[in-house]
Amino acid sequence: MKHELPPDFEKRWRRRFEEFAGLRDDDAGIAGWSPSGLETRMRNFMRQWPGAPKGALWLDIGCGAGTYTRMLASEGLHVIGIDYSLPSLVKACKRTDDPAIDWFAADVNRLPVKAAAVDGVLCFGVLQAVADSGTALQSIARTLKPKGSLWVDILNAECVANVLEQRRLERAGKPIHLRYEHRENVLEALRRAGFSEVTLFWLPILPSRLARWQWLVETSLARSMWRMLPWVASRLSHSILVHARLAA
């Protein structure tokens, strides 16, 4: 099923993120997530995160209030937090004075970073708000050194809950407000941008009202089932966490 994005899709999201930062003071609210949603995403990322050499240069693109930026810096990395929402960056700056962190206002599609200068990139909560993930991934790839590491997340177009939400909006005559991705399209966009060694991690996230039961879909047994039965995982996972490396 193909859903057309409104022509001002990206502009709407930019305004929305600026409004979030103006109205909210918690990290989750500034990023547009629920507290349980952000906690779940962070917990699942940390479960997969292998660490990185101390002193390595990383970008946190779409850093919001700097949740992941601060985490990377705490592990001895030099981090540049990048967001196109200046109000978000102002609040991120107030949360830390860590000298290992720099902050820049910029768009993922036009990164003011020297080519092949960066060891790794985190880009969470961004591809859902751009018109074309391929352009964003190529922009990111330009900044990375050969074999550089990329962590990115997408909203899963195959998830039953996401499909139903899109149909609800369509019936109501409302524009699509989030961009959902098919994993095959993302894999192809990564390949075209020069990435290889791609690994997908399924991320089922229960609604906030059911957050107390989130642990059930994160047990070792559940995670083994997602790996063994990807067709089931694809229908139940709200998001997909993706790790890739730029080809040498």
Coordinates of N, CA, C and O in Angstrom, one line a residue, residues 17-18 20-27 30 62-67 69-70 81-97 101-106:
F17 N 8.9 19.8 15.8 CA 10.0 19.6 16.7 C 10.3 20.9 17.5 O 10.6 20.8 18.6
E18 N 10.2 22.0 16.8 CA 10.4 23.3 17.5 C 9.3 23.5 18.5 O 9.6 24.0 19.6
F20 N 7.7 21.1 20.1 CA 8.0 20.1 21.2 C 8.9 20.8 22.2 O 8.7 20.7 23.4
A21 N 10.0 21.3 21.6 CA 11.1 21.9 22.5 C 10.6 23.1 23.3 O 11.0 23.4 24.4
G22 N 9.7 23.9 22.6 CA 9.2 25.0 23.3 C 8.2 24.7 24.4 O 8.1 25.5 25.4
L23 N 7.5 23.6 24.3 CA 6.4 23.3 25.2 C 6.8 22.3 26.3 O 6.2 22.2 27.3
R24 N 7.9 21.5 26.0 CA 8.2 20.4 26.9 C 9.6 20.5 27.5 O 10.5 21.1 26.8
D25 N 9.9 19.9 28.6 CA 11.2 20.0 29.2 C 11.9 18.6 29.4 O 13.0 18.6 29.8
D26 N 11.1 17.6 29.3 CA 11.7 16.2 29.4 C 12.3 15.8 28.1 O 11.9 16.1 27.0
D27 N 13.4 14.9 28.2 CA 14.0 14.4 26.9 C 13.1 13.8 26.0 O 13.1 14.0 24.8
I30 N 10.7 16.4 24.3 CA 11.4 17.2 23.3 C 11.6 16.4 22.0 O 11.5 16.9 20.9
G62 N 19.9 14.4 14.7 CA 18.6 14.4 15.3 C 18.7 14.2 16.8 O 17.9 13.5 17.4
C63 N 19.6 14.9 17.4 CA 20.0 14.6 18.8 C 18.9 15.1 19.8 O 18.9 14.6 21.0
G64 N 18.0 16.0 19.4 CA 17.0 16.4 20.3 C 17.6 17.0 21.6 O 18.4 17.9 21.5
A65 N 17.2 16.6 22.7 CA 17.7 17.1 24.0 C 19.0 16.5 24.4 O 19.5 16.7 25.5
G66 N 19.6 15.6 23.5 CA 20.9 15.1 23.8 C 21.0 13.8 24.6 O 22.0 13.5 25.1
T67 N 19.9 13.0 24.6 CA 19.9 11.8 25.4 C 21.0 10.8 25.0 O 21.8 10.4 25.8
T69 N 23.5 11.6 22.9 CA 24.7 12.4 22.8 C 25.5 12.2 24.1 O 26.7 12.0 24.2
R70 N 24.8 12.4 25.2 CA 25.4 12.3 26.6 C 25.9 10.9 26.8 O 26.9 10.7 27.5
G81 N 26.5 16.8 18.6 CA 25.1 16.7 18.6 C 24.5 17.6 17.5 O 24.8 18.8 17.6
I82 N 23.8 17.1 16.6 CA 23.2 17.9 15.4 C 21.7 17.8 15.4 O 21.1 16.7 15.5
D83 N 21.1 18.9 15.3 CA 19.6 18.9 15.2 C 19.2 20.2 14.4 O 19.9 21.2 14.5
Y84 N 18.1 20.1 13.6 CA 17.7 21.3 12.9 C 16.8 22.2 13.8 O 16.4 23.3 13.3
S85 N 16.4 21.7 15.0 CA 15.6 22.5 15.9 C 16.5 23.2 16.9 O 17.0 22.6 17.8
L86 N 16.6 24.5 16.7 CA 17.5 25.3 17.6 C 16.9 25.3 19.0 O 17.7 25.2 19.9
P87 N 15.6 25.4 19.2 CA 15.1 25.3 20.6 C 15.5 24.0 21.3 O 15.8 24.0 22.5
S88 N 15.6 22.9 20.5 CA 16.0 21.6 21.1 C 17.5 21.7 21.5 O 17.9 21.2 22.6
L89 N 18.3 22.2 20.7 CA 19.7 22.3 21.0 C 20.0 23.2 22.2 O 20.9 22.9 23.0
V90 N 19.2 24.3 22.3 CA 19.3 25.2 23.5 C 19.1 24.4 24.8 O 19.9 24.5 25.7
K91 N 18.1 23.5 24.8 CA 17.8 22.7 26.0 C 18.8 21.6 26.1 O 19.2 21.2 27.3
A92 N 19.3 21.1 25.0 CA 20.4 20.1 25.1 C 21.7 20.7 25.8 O 22.3 20.0 26.6
C93 N 22.0 21.9 25.4 CA 23.2 22.5 25.9 C 23.1 22.7 27.4 O 24.1 22.6 28.2
K94 N 21.9 23.0 27.9 CA 21.7 23.3 29.3 C 21.8 22.0 30.2 O 21.9 22.1 31.4
R95 N 21.7 20.9 29.5 CA 21.7 19.6 30.3 C 23.1 19.1 30.6 O 23.3 18.2 31.4
T96 N 24.1 19.7 30.0 CA 25.5 19.2 30.2 C 26.5 20.3 29.8 O 26.2 21.1 28.9
D97 N 27.6 20.3 30.5 CA 28.7 21.1 30.1 C 30.0 20.3 29.7 O 31.1 20.7 29.8
I101 N 31.5 17.3 24.1 CA 30.3 17.4 23.2 C 30.3 18.8 22.6 O 30.5 19.8 23.2
D102 N 30.1 18.8 21.3 CA 29.8 20.1 20.5 C 28.4 20.0 20.0 O 27.9 18.9 19.7
W103 N 27.8 21.1 19.8 CA 26.4 21.2 19.3 C 26.3 22.0 18.0 O 26.9 23.1 18.0
F104 N 25.6 21.5 17.0 CA 25.5 22.3 15.8 C 24.0 22.2 15.3 O 23.4 21.1 15.3
A105 N 23.5 23.3 14.7 CA 22.2 23.3 14.1 C 22.4 23.0 12.6 O 23.1 23.7 11.9
A106 N 21.8 21.9 12.1 CA 22.0 21.5 10.7 C 20.9 20.5 10.4 O 20.3 19.8 11.2

